[in-house]
Amino acid sequence: FAGGGLLELAVIEDTADQFGEQEVRKTVVGFSSTVLFCVLLPPIIFDSGFRMRGAFFWANIDKITMLAFAGTFVSSVVVGAMLVATSGLLVVPADAGVGVAGDPQAFSLPEALAFGALISATDPVTTLAIFEQLKVDPHLFNIVFGESVLNDAVSIVLFHTFSKCIGYEGGDILATICGALTDFIVIFVGSSLIGFLLGCLSALLFKHVQLRAHSEEHGPKLELSIFLVFFYAPFLLAECAGLSGIVAILFTGTSMKRYAYNNLSAAARETVSTMVSTLAHVA
């Protein structure tokens, strides 16, 4: 923090622009969305899927999916509708890049829905901590936990779906809605399949390649390195295919915990859980 404060002070005091003020602010002091989505988010989402207890999750899959899909969608629509209804009261600057400056309808419906999807993902950390202290029914705990994991992925897919409709001026509303629904289903199902298949591929890799013998002689560094590759491989593959890397890596974490974890050597199993949680906390 002290170093960052000194750097910021040096940039502010650089009246002669000897350090290239705008360049420093953009590359060092600023924060890139690419870093957020491509570097920080994958370990966090992978950790959520990796810590998910599969037996309770699949036993309550109907309740979890209802809350995650229907609940997130309803929340996005309600927030979007409220934003559209009150947008005439907001003052939008000419350079805001949202809506039309001077227009009482500051936000279009797709813009409002995209914003609603963006803030509809909830993270009930406090609720889960209280549940754990009170030792509530494990089914209730895992319903809340499973919904909090899935709604992150659902809200991101909804955000991308609504974002594609921004600026669309087609006349057929029904076709637009059907296209958005199809887009959502294709992205979510396709991303889930990529994540699950790569998780199964990692399980086969750890099972049939003689990595355990290598770990016994040289330590588990190779196993951990390969495990770490699967933090980002599903994300990059899904994004390159035009799908959601977040959804893919969530299901990769779930499938690797169920199928690949038991194929690791004893030393790697002792380390990998700590490594996953540590990277998620650092991110």
PDB file of C-alpha atoms in Angstrom:
ATOM      1  CA  PHE A   1       0.000   0.000   0.000  1.00  0.00           C
ATOM      2  CA  ALA A   2       2.833   2.383   0.859  1.00  0.00           C
ATOM      3  CA  GLY A   3       4.529   1.717  -2.482  1.00  0.00           C
ATOM      4  CA  GLY A   4       1.293   2.272  -4.367  1.00  0.00           C
ATOM      5  CA  GLY A   5       0.682   5.530  -2.492  1.00  0.00           C
ATOM      6  CA  LEU A   6       4.179   6.814  -3.285  1.00  0.00           C
ATOM      7  CA  LEU A   7       3.745   5.905  -6.943  1.00  0.00           C
ATOM      8  CA  GLU A   8       0.412   7.710  -7.100  1.00  0.00           C
ATOM      9  CA  LEU A   9       1.960  10.768  -5.389  1.00  0.00           C
ATOM     10  CA  ALA A  10       4.840  10.761  -7.865  1.00  0.00           C
ATOM     11  CA  VAL A  11       2.402  10.688 -10.770  1.00  0.00           C
ATOM     12  CA  ILE A  12       0.344  13.547  -9.313  1.00  0.00           C
ATOM     13  CA  GLU A  13       3.437  15.677  -8.659  1.00  0.00           C
ATOM     14  CA  ASP A  14       4.831  15.028 -12.132  1.00  0.00           C
ATOM     15  CA  THR A  15       3.847  18.445 -13.466  1.00  0.00           C
ATOM     16  CA  ALA A  16       6.378  18.237 -16.298  1.00  0.00           C
ATOM     17  CA  ASP A  17       5.009  14.837 -17.321  1.00  0.00           C
ATOM     18  CA  GLN A  18       8.498  13.369 -17.220  1.00  0.00           C
ATOM     19  CA  PHE A  19       7.157   9.910 -16.359  1.00  0.00           C
ATOM     20  CA  GLY A  20       4.390   9.950 -18.971  1.00  0.00           C
ATOM     21  CA  GLU A  21       1.506  10.487 -16.537  1.00  0.00           C
ATOM     22  CA  GLN A  22      -1.257   9.020 -18.668  1.00  0.00           C
ATOM     23  CA  GLU A  23       0.820   5.949 -19.511  1.00  0.00           C
ATOM     24  CA  VAL A  24       1.676   5.298 -15.846  1.00  0.00           C
ATOM     25  CA  ARG A  25      -1.904   5.728 -14.724  1.00  0.00           C
ATOM     26  CA  LYS A  26      -3.178   3.404 -17.433  1.00  0.00           C
ATOM     27  CA  THR A  27      -0.652   0.580 -17.029  1.00  0.00           C
ATOM     28  CA  VAL A  28       0.217   0.632 -13.315  1.00  0.00           C
ATOM     29  CA  VAL A  29      -2.311   2.523 -11.253  1.00  0.00           C
ATOM     30  CA  GLY A  30      -5.311   1.452 -13.339  1.00  0.00           C
ATOM     31  CA  PHE A  31      -7.011  -1.954 -13.381  1.00  0.00           C
ATOM     32  CA  SER A  32      -7.715  -3.987 -16.501  1.00  0.00           C
ATOM     33  CA  SER A  33     -10.932  -5.942 -16.983  1.00  0.00           C
ATOM     34  CA  THR A  34      -8.862  -8.514 -18.889  1.00  0.00           C
ATOM     35  CA  VAL A  35      -6.859  -9.194 -15.730  1.00  0.00           C
ATOM     36  CA  LEU A  36     -10.082  -9.617 -13.765  1.00  0.00           C
ATOM     37  CA  PHE A  37     -11.738 -12.077 -16.146  1.00  0.00           C
ATOM     38  CA  CYS A  38      -8.687 -13.988 -17.392  1.00  0.00           C
ATOM     39  CA  VAL A  39      -6.433 -14.086 -14.300  1.00  0.00           C
ATOM     40  CA  LEU A  40      -8.385 -13.473 -11.092  1.00  0.00           C
ATOM     41  CA  LEU A  41     -11.798 -15.035 -11.723  1.00  0.00           C
ATOM     42  CA  PRO A  42     -10.746 -18.562 -12.845  1.00  0.00           C
ATOM     43  CA  PRO A  43      -9.132 -19.569  -9.501  1.00  0.00           C
ATOM     44  CA  ILE A  44     -12.111 -18.201  -7.557  1.00  0.00           C
ATOM     45  CA  ILE A  45     -14.703 -20.063  -9.637  1.00  0.00           C
ATOM     46  CA  PHE A  46     -12.590 -23.231  -9.758  1.00  0.00           C
ATOM     47  CA  ASP A  47     -12.326 -23.194  -5.963  1.00  0.00           C
ATOM     48  CA  SER A  48     -16.120 -22.886  -5.664  1.00  0.00           C
ATOM     49  CA  GLY A  49     -16.653 -25.929  -7.868  1.00  0.00           C
ATOM     50  CA  PHE A  50     -13.824 -27.849  -6.214  1.00  0.00           C
ATOM     51  CA  ARG A  51     -15.263 -27.336  -2.710  1.00  0.00           C
ATOM     52  CA  MET A  52     -18.799 -28.272  -3.736  1.00  0.00           C
ATOM     53  CA  ARG A  53     -20.014 -31.494  -2.105  1.00  0.00           C
ATOM     54  CA  GLY A  54     -21.285 -33.499  -5.050  1.00  0.00           C
ATOM     55  CA  ALA A  55     -23.625 -35.846  -3.188  1.00  0.00           C
ATOM     56  CA  PHE A  56     -25.640 -33.044  -1.564  1.00  0.00           C
ATOM     57  CA  PHE A  57     -25.475 -30.940  -4.729  1.00  0.00           C
ATOM     58  CA  TRP A  58     -27.009 -33.589  -6.996  1.00  0.00           C
ATOM     59  CA  ALA A  59     -29.515 -34.605  -4.316  1.00  0.00           C
ATOM     60  CA  ASN A  60     -30.871 -31.028  -4.317  1.00  0.00           C
ATOM     61  CA  ILE A  61     -30.202 -30.157  -7.969  1.00  0.00           C
ATOM     62  CA  ASP A  62     -33.878 -29.269  -8.609  1.00  0.00           C
ATOM     63  CA  LYS A  63     -33.995 -26.688  -5.820  1.00  0.00           C
ATOM     64  CA  ILE A  64     -30.542 -25.286  -6.637  1.00  0.00           C
ATOM     65  CA  THR A  65     -31.268 -24.848 -10.342  1.00  0.00           C
ATOM     66  CA  MET A  66     -34.665 -23.290  -9.648  1.00  0.00           C
ATOM     67  CA  LEU A  67     -33.117 -20.700  -7.331  1.00  0.00           C
ATOM     68  CA  ALA A  68     -30.064 -20.121  -9.525  1.00  0.00           C
ATOM     69  CA  PHE A  69     -31.769 -19.869 -12.919  1.00  0.00           C
ATOM     70  CA  ALA A  70     -35.269 -18.589 -12.173  1.00  0.00           C
ATOM     71  CA  GLY A  71     -34.197 -16.501  -9.171  1.00  0.00           C
ATOM     72  CA  THR A  72     -31.323 -14.782 -10.979  1.00  0.00           C
ATOM     73  CA  PHE A  73     -33.458 -14.145 -14.067  1.00  0.00           C
ATOM     74  CA  VAL A  74     -36.344 -12.677 -12.048  1.00  0.00           C
ATOM     75  CA  SER A  75     -33.918 -10.515 -10.069  1.00  0.00           C
ATOM     76  CA  SER A  76     -32.325  -9.247 -13.293  1.00  0.00           C
ATOM     77  CA  VAL A  77     -35.712  -8.398 -14.824  1.00  0.00           C
ATOM     78  CA  VAL A  78     -36.966  -6.652 -11.658  1.00  0.00           C
ATOM     79  CA  VAL A  79     -33.809  -4.553 -11.299  1.00  0.00           C
ATOM     80  CA  GLY A  80     -33.811  -3.770 -15.027  1.00  0.00           C
ATOM     81  CA  ALA A  81     -37.477  -2.740 -14.976  1.00  0.00           C
ATOM     82  CA  MET A  82     -36.920  -0.497 -11.946  1.00  0.00           C
ATOM     83  CA  LEU A  83     -33.922   1.112 -13.666  1.00  0.00           C
ATOM     84  CA  VAL A  84     -35.890   1.772 -16.845  1.00  0.00           C
ATOM     85  CA  ALA A  85     -38.819   3.178 -14.818  1.00  0.00           C
ATOM     86  CA  THR A  86     -36.587   5.593 -12.898  1.00  0.00           C
ATOM     87  CA  SER A  87     -34.017   6.382 -15.591  1.00  0.00           C
ATOM     88  CA  GLY A  88     -35.844   9.571 -16.537  1.00  0.00           C
ATOM     89  CA  LEU A  89     -34.890  10.956 -13.128  1.00  0.00           C
ATOM     90  CA  LEU A  90     -31.170  10.361 -13.732  1.00  0.00           C
ATOM     91  CA  VAL A  91     -28.851  12.916 -15.272  1.00  0.00           C
ATOM     92  CA  VAL A  92     -26.662  11.236 -17.870  1.00  0.00           C
ATOM     93  CA  PRO A  93     -23.525  13.124 -19.053  1.00  0.00           C
ATOM     94  CA  ALA A  94     -22.907  13.424 -22.772  1.00  0.00           C
ATOM     95  CA  ASP A  95     -19.773  11.261 -22.576  1.00  0.00           C
ATOM     96  CA  ALA A  96     -21.231   8.526 -20.358  1.00  0.00           C
ATOM     97  CA  GLY A  97     -21.642   6.087 -23.231  1.00  0.00           C
ATOM     98  CA  VAL A  98     -25.015   4.912 -21.871  1.00  0.00           C
ATOM     99  CA  GLY A  99     -28.331   5.686 -23.497  1.00  0.00           C
ATOM    100  CA  VAL A 100     -28.822   9.006 -25.274  1.00  0.00           C
ATOM    101  CA  ALA A 101     -27.623  12.227 -23.662  1.00  0.00           C
ATOM    102  CA  GLY A 102     -30.487  14.611 -23.025  1.00  0.00           C
ATOM    103  CA  ASP A 103     -33.065  11.895 -23.595  1.00  0.00           C
ATOM    104  CA  PRO A 104     -35.400  11.368 -20.613  1.00  0.00           C
ATOM    105  CA  GLN A 105     -35.149   7.612 -21.334  1.00  0.00           C
ATOM    106  CA  ALA A 106     -31.501   7.403 -20.246  1.00  0.00           C
ATOM    107  CA  PHE A 107     -31.225   3.615 -20.322  1.00  0.00           C
ATOM    108  CA  SER A 108     -32.551   1.257 -22.950  1.00  0.00           C
ATOM    109  CA  LEU A 109     -34.162  -1.992 -21.825  1.00  0.00           C
ATOM    110  CA  PRO A 110     -31.190  -4.227 -22.832  1.00  0.00           C
ATOM    111  CA  GLU A 111     -28.786  -1.908 -20.999  1.00  0.00           C
ATOM    112  CA  ALA A 112     -30.956  -2.010 -17.877  1.00  0.00           C
ATOM    113  CA  LEU A 113     -31.293  -5.804 -18.036  1.00  0.00           C
ATOM    114  CA  ALA A 114     -27.527  -6.194 -18.478  1.00  0.00           C
ATOM    115  CA  PHE A 115     -26.982  -4.057 -15.387  1.00  0.00           C
ATOM    116  CA  GLY A 116     -29.605  -6.086 -13.497  1.00  0.00           C
ATOM    117  CA  ALA A 117     -27.833  -9.328 -14.408  1.00  0.00           C
ATOM    118  CA  LEU A 118     -24.513  -7.843 -13.347  1.00  0.00           C
ATOM    119  CA  ILE A 119     -25.633  -7.140  -9.780  1.00  0.00           C
ATOM    120  CA  SER A 120     -27.940 -10.145  -9.330  1.00  0.00           C
ATOM    121  CA  ALA A 121     -25.154 -12.554  -8.384  1.00  0.00           C
ATOM    122  CA  THR A 122     -25.137 -12.920  -4.599  1.00  0.00           C
ATOM    123  CA  ASP A 123     -22.334 -14.252  -2.404  1.00  0.00           C
ATOM    124  CA  PRO A 124     -23.847 -15.362   0.952  1.00  0.00           C
ATOM    125  CA  VAL A 125     -20.538 -15.697   2.783  1.00  0.00           C
ATOM    126  CA  THR A 126     -21.955 -14.450   6.076  1.00  0.00           C
ATOM    127  CA  THR A 127     -25.031 -16.666   5.799  1.00  0.00           C
ATOM    128  CA  LEU A 128     -22.916 -19.753   5.122  1.00  0.00           C
ATOM    129  CA  ALA A 129     -20.592 -18.904   8.017  1.00  0.00           C
ATOM    130  CA  ILE A 130     -23.578 -18.653  10.384  1.00  0.00           C
ATOM    131  CA  PHE A 131     -25.012 -21.910   9.007  1.00  0.00           C
ATOM    132  CA  GLU A 132     -21.675 -23.624   9.668  1.00  0.00           C
ATOM    133  CA  GLN A 133     -21.516 -22.344  13.249  1.00  0.00           C
ATOM    134  CA  LEU A 134     -25.117 -23.379  13.957  1.00  0.00           C
ATOM    135  CA  LYS A 135     -24.565 -26.761  12.258  1.00  0.00           C
ATOM    136  CA  VAL A 136     -27.774 -26.519  10.249  1.00  0.00           C
ATOM    137  CA  ASP A 137     -29.102 -29.318   8.064  1.00  0.00           C
ATOM    138  CA  PRO A 138     -26.410 -30.136   5.455  1.00  0.00           C
ATOM    139  CA  HIS A 139     -29.036 -30.118   2.707  1.00  0.00           C
ATOM    140  CA  LEU A 140     -30.000 -26.518   3.540  1.00  0.00           C
ATOM    141  CA  PHE A 141     -26.341 -25.485   3.696  1.00  0.00           C
ATOM    142  CA  ASN A 142     -25.557 -27.058   0.326  1.00  0.00           C
ATOM    143  CA  ILE A 143     -28.684 -25.633  -1.328  1.00  0.00           C
ATOM    144  CA  VAL A 144     -27.574 -22.104  -0.402  1.00  0.00           C
ATOM    145  CA  PHE A 145     -23.952 -22.835  -1.285  1.00  0.00           C
ATOM    146  CA  GLY A 146     -24.823 -24.527  -4.606  1.00  0.00           C
ATOM    147  CA  GLU A 147     -27.131 -21.674  -5.581  1.00  0.00           C
ATOM    148  CA  SER A 148     -24.463 -19.085  -4.751  1.00  0.00           C
ATOM    149  CA  VAL A 149     -21.973 -20.948  -6.972  1.00  0.00           C
ATOM    150  CA  LEU A 150     -24.346 -21.399  -9.912  1.00  0.00           C
ATOM    151  CA  ASN A 151     -25.841 -17.916  -9.856  1.00  0.00           C
ATOM    152  CA  ASP A 152     -22.410 -16.403 -10.515  1.00  0.00           C
ATOM    153  CA  ALA A 153     -22.194 -18.370 -13.751  1.00  0.00           C
ATOM    154  CA  VAL A 154     -25.840 -17.724 -14.645  1.00  0.00           C
ATOM    155  CA  SER A 155     -25.554 -13.969 -14.103  1.00  0.00           C
ATOM    156  CA  ILE A 156     -22.416 -13.755 -16.260  1.00  0.00           C
ATOM    157  CA  VAL A 157     -24.107 -15.649 -19.111  1.00  0.00           C
ATOM    158  CA  LEU A 158     -27.216 -13.469 -18.754  1.00  0.00           C
ATOM    159  CA  PHE A 159     -25.036 -10.356 -18.815  1.00  0.00           C
ATOM    160  CA  HIS A 160     -23.375 -11.425 -22.073  1.00  0.00           C
ATOM    161  CA  THR A 161     -26.754 -12.382 -23.564  1.00  0.00           C
ATOM    162  CA  PHE A 162     -28.373  -9.046 -22.711  1.00  0.00           C
ATOM    163  CA  SER A 163     -25.257  -7.154 -23.820  1.00  0.00           C
ATOM    164  CA  LYS A 164     -25.577  -8.605 -27.317  1.00  0.00           C
ATOM    165  CA  CYS A 165     -29.061  -7.038 -27.561  1.00  0.00           C
ATOM    166  CA  ILE A 166     -27.799  -3.514 -26.822  1.00  0.00           C
ATOM    167  CA  GLY A 167     -28.236  -1.363 -29.910  1.00  0.00           C
ATOM    168  CA  TYR A 168     -30.418  -3.955 -31.653  1.00  0.00           C
ATOM    169  CA  GLU A 169     -33.285  -2.254 -33.486  1.00  0.00           C
ATOM    170  CA  GLY A 170     -35.069  -5.254 -34.986  1.00  0.00           C
ATOM    171  CA  GLY A 171     -38.836  -5.168 -35.169  1.00  0.00           C
ATOM    172  CA  ASP A 172     -39.640  -8.780 -34.267  1.00  0.00           C
ATOM    173  CA  ILE A 173     -39.624  -8.856 -30.458  1.00  0.00           C
ATOM    174  CA  LEU A 174     -40.571 -12.541 -30.259  1.00  0.00           C
ATOM    175  CA  ALA A 175     -37.671 -13.524 -32.508  1.00  0.00           C
ATOM    176  CA  THR A 176     -35.312 -11.434 -30.400  1.00  0.00           C
ATOM    177  CA  ILE A 177     -36.482 -13.121 -27.180  1.00  0.00           C
ATOM    178  CA  CYS A 178     -36.208 -16.603 -28.723  1.00  0.00           C
ATOM    179  CA  GLY A 179     -32.750 -15.767 -30.053  1.00  0.00           C
ATOM    180  CA  ALA A 180     -31.593 -14.562 -26.638  1.00  0.00           C
ATOM    181  CA  LEU A 181     -33.029 -17.676 -24.940  1.00  0.00           C
ATOM    182  CA  THR A 182     -31.343 -19.964 -27.485  1.00  0.00           C
ATOM    183  CA  ASP A 183     -28.087 -18.082 -27.054  1.00  0.00           C
ATOM    184  CA  PHE A 184     -28.281 -18.522 -23.269  1.00  0.00           C
ATOM    185  CA  ILE A 185     -28.980 -22.268 -23.517  1.00  0.00           C
ATOM    186  CA  VAL A 186     -26.214 -22.868 -26.077  1.00  0.00           C
ATOM    187  CA  ILE A 187     -23.650 -20.915 -24.051  1.00  0.00           C
ATOM    188  CA  PHE A 188     -24.499 -22.562 -20.735  1.00  0.00           C
ATOM    189  CA  VAL A 189     -24.810 -26.138 -22.005  1.00  0.00           C
ATOM    190  CA  GLY A 190     -21.782 -25.873 -24.295  1.00  0.00           C
ATOM    191  CA  SER A 191     -19.619 -24.367 -21.562  1.00  0.00           C
ATOM    192  CA  SER A 192     -20.748 -27.009 -19.066  1.00  0.00           C
ATOM    193  CA  LEU A 193     -19.838 -29.802 -21.484  1.00  0.00           C
ATOM    194  CA  ILE A 194     -16.385 -28.335 -22.135  1.00  0.00           C
ATOM    195  CA  GLY A 195     -15.720 -28.059 -18.406  1.00  0.00           C
ATOM    196  CA  PHE A 196     -16.979 -31.556 -17.637  1.00  0.00           C
ATOM    197  CA  LEU A 197     -15.061 -33.172 -20.517  1.00  0.00           C
ATOM    198  CA  LEU A 198     -11.798 -31.465 -19.570  1.00  0.00           C
ATOM    199  CA  GLY A 199     -12.319 -32.544 -15.958  1.00  0.00           C
ATOM    200  CA  CYS A 200     -12.731 -36.154 -17.119  1.00  0.00           C
ATOM    201  CA  LEU A 201      -9.694 -35.769 -19.385  1.00  0.00           C
ATOM    202  CA  SER A 202      -7.615 -34.660 -16.412  1.00  0.00           C
ATOM    203  CA  ALA A 203      -8.805 -37.710 -14.447  1.00  0.00           C
ATOM    204  CA  LEU A 204      -7.707 -40.049 -17.259  1.00  0.00           C
ATOM    205  CA  LEU A 205      -4.395 -38.221 -17.505  1.00  0.00           C
ATOM    206  CA  PHE A 206      -3.611 -38.590 -13.803  1.00  0.00           C
ATOM    207  CA  LYS A 207      -4.787 -42.219 -13.809  1.00  0.00           C
ATOM    208  CA  HIS A 208      -2.967 -43.644 -16.831  1.00  0.00           C
ATOM    209  CA  VAL A 209       0.180 -41.496 -17.024  1.00  0.00           C
ATOM    210  CA  GLN A 210       2.750 -42.607 -14.477  1.00  0.00           C
ATOM    211  CA  LEU A 211       2.785 -39.357 -12.520  1.00  0.00           C
ATOM    212  CA  ARG A 212       2.569 -41.035  -9.123  1.00  0.00           C
ATOM    213  CA  ALA A 213       5.914 -42.800  -9.665  1.00  0.00           C
ATOM    214  CA  HIS A 214       7.466 -39.513 -10.704  1.00  0.00           C
ATOM    215  CA  SER A 215       6.062 -37.831  -7.581  1.00  0.00           C
ATOM    216  CA  GLU A 216       7.492 -40.522  -5.319  1.00  0.00           C
ATOM    217  CA  GLU A 217      10.992 -39.861  -6.689  1.00  0.00           C
ATOM    218  CA  HIS A 218      10.936 -36.119  -7.347  1.00  0.00           C
ATOM    219  CA  GLY A 219       8.003 -34.775  -5.331  1.00  0.00           C
ATOM    220  CA  PRO A 220       4.521 -33.715  -6.504  1.00  0.00           C
ATOM    221  CA  LYS A 221       5.607 -30.583  -8.371  1.00  0.00           C
ATOM    222  CA  LEU A 222       4.793 -32.028 -11.814  1.00  0.00           C
ATOM    223  CA  GLU A 223       1.337 -33.193 -10.722  1.00  0.00           C
ATOM    224  CA  LEU A 224       0.574 -29.820  -9.167  1.00  0.00           C
ATOM    225  CA  SER A 225       1.786 -28.004 -12.286  1.00  0.00           C
ATOM    226  CA  ILE A 226      -0.479 -30.087 -14.534  1.00  0.00           C
ATOM    227  CA  PHE A 227      -3.350 -29.594 -12.090  1.00  0.00           C
ATOM    228  CA  LEU A 228      -2.746 -25.851 -12.254  1.00  0.00           C
ATOM    229  CA  VAL A 229      -2.988 -25.919 -16.059  1.00  0.00           C
ATOM    230  CA  PHE A 230      -6.604 -27.040 -15.702  1.00  0.00           C
ATOM    231  CA  PHE A 231      -7.336 -23.831 -13.797  1.00  0.00           C
ATOM    232  CA  TYR A 232      -7.117 -21.922 -17.062  1.00  0.00           C
ATOM    233  CA  ALA A 233      -7.335 -24.417 -19.976  1.00  0.00           C
ATOM    234  CA  PRO A 234     -11.175 -24.770 -19.848  1.00  0.00           C
ATOM    235  CA  PHE A 235     -11.553 -21.004 -19.489  1.00  0.00           C
ATOM    236  CA  LEU A 236      -9.398 -20.238 -22.530  1.00  0.00           C
ATOM    237  CA  LEU A 237     -10.946 -23.013 -24.640  1.00  0.00           C
ATOM    238  CA  ALA A 238     -14.520 -21.912 -23.883  1.00  0.00           C
ATOM    239  CA  GLU A 239     -13.742 -18.239 -24.512  1.00  0.00           C
ATOM    240  CA  CYS A 240     -12.080 -19.079 -27.843  1.00  0.00           C
ATOM    241  CA  ALA A 241     -15.225 -21.025 -28.791  1.00  0.00           C
ATOM    242  CA  GLY A 242     -17.419 -18.003 -27.992  1.00  0.00           C
ATOM    243  CA  LEU A 243     -18.829 -19.601 -24.840  1.00  0.00           C
ATOM    244  CA  SER A 244     -18.504 -18.797 -21.131  1.00  0.00           C
ATOM    245  CA  GLY A 245     -15.153 -19.641 -19.552  1.00  0.00           C
ATOM    246  CA  ILE A 246     -16.582 -19.071 -16.069  1.00  0.00           C
ATOM    247  CA  VAL A 247     -19.227 -21.779 -16.492  1.00  0.00           C
ATOM    248  CA  ALA A 248     -16.659 -24.136 -18.017  1.00  0.00           C
ATOM    249  CA  ILE A 249     -14.179 -23.779 -15.180  1.00  0.00           C
ATOM    250  CA  LEU A 250     -16.917 -24.202 -12.570  1.00  0.00           C
ATOM    251  CA  PHE A 251     -17.825 -27.635 -13.933  1.00  0.00           C
ATOM    252  CA  THR A 252     -14.149 -28.472 -14.394  1.00  0.00           C
ATOM    253  CA  GLY A 253     -13.596 -27.894 -10.679  1.00  0.00           C
ATOM    254  CA  THR A 254     -16.599 -30.045  -9.781  1.00  0.00           C
ATOM    255  CA  SER A 255     -15.630 -32.942 -12.051  1.00  0.00           C
ATOM    256  CA  MET A 256     -11.931 -32.827 -11.094  1.00  0.00           C
ATOM    257  CA  LYS A 257     -12.786 -33.035  -7.405  1.00  0.00           C
ATOM    258  CA  ARG A 258     -14.931 -36.117  -8.060  1.00  0.00           C
ATOM    259  CA  TYR A 259     -12.810 -37.953 -10.642  1.00  0.00           C
ATOM    260  CA  ALA A 260      -9.266 -36.551 -10.761  1.00  0.00           C
ATOM    261  CA  TYR A 261      -8.557 -35.847  -7.096  1.00  0.00           C
ATOM    262  CA  ASN A 262      -8.423 -39.536  -6.094  1.00  0.00           C
ATOM    263  CA  ASN A 263      -6.003 -40.280  -8.938  1.00  0.00           C
ATOM    264  CA  LEU A 264      -3.365 -37.968  -7.489  1.00  0.00           C
ATOM    265  CA  SER A 265      -0.505 -39.212  -5.341  1.00  0.00           C
ATOM    266  CA  ALA A 266      -0.854 -38.895  -1.571  1.00  0.00           C
ATOM    267  CA  ALA A 267       1.585 -35.975  -1.448  1.00  0.00           C
ATOM    268  CA  ALA A 268      -0.271 -34.141  -4.219  1.00  0.00           C
ATOM    269  CA  ARG A 269      -3.653 -34.674  -2.545  1.00  0.00           C
ATOM    270  CA  GLU A 270      -2.317 -33.131   0.651  1.00  0.00           C
ATOM    271  CA  THR A 271      -1.135 -30.056  -1.235  1.00  0.00           C
ATOM    272  CA  VAL A 272      -3.704 -29.473  -3.951  1.00  0.00           C
ATOM    273  CA  SER A 273      -6.606 -28.451  -1.678  1.00  0.00           C
ATOM    274  CA  THR A 274      -4.418 -25.868   0.045  1.00  0.00           C
ATOM    275  CA  MET A 275      -3.128 -24.645  -3.312  1.00  0.00           C
ATOM    276  CA  VAL A 276      -6.643 -24.209  -4.745  1.00  0.00           C
ATOM    277  CA  SER A 277      -7.976 -22.323  -1.717  1.00  0.00           C
ATOM    278  CA  THR A 278      -4.826 -20.182  -1.453  1.00  0.00           C
ATOM    279  CA  LEU A 279      -4.984 -19.083  -5.095  1.00  0.00           C
ATOM    280  CA  ALA A 280      -8.679 -18.267  -4.695  1.00  0.00           C
ATOM    281  CA  HIS A 281      -8.012 -16.149  -1.588  1.00  0.00           C
ATOM    282  CA  VAL A 282      -5.095 -14.349  -3.258  1.00  0.00           C
ATOM    283  CA  ALA A 283      -7.270 -13.584  -6.288  1.00  0.00           C
TER     284      ALA A 283
END
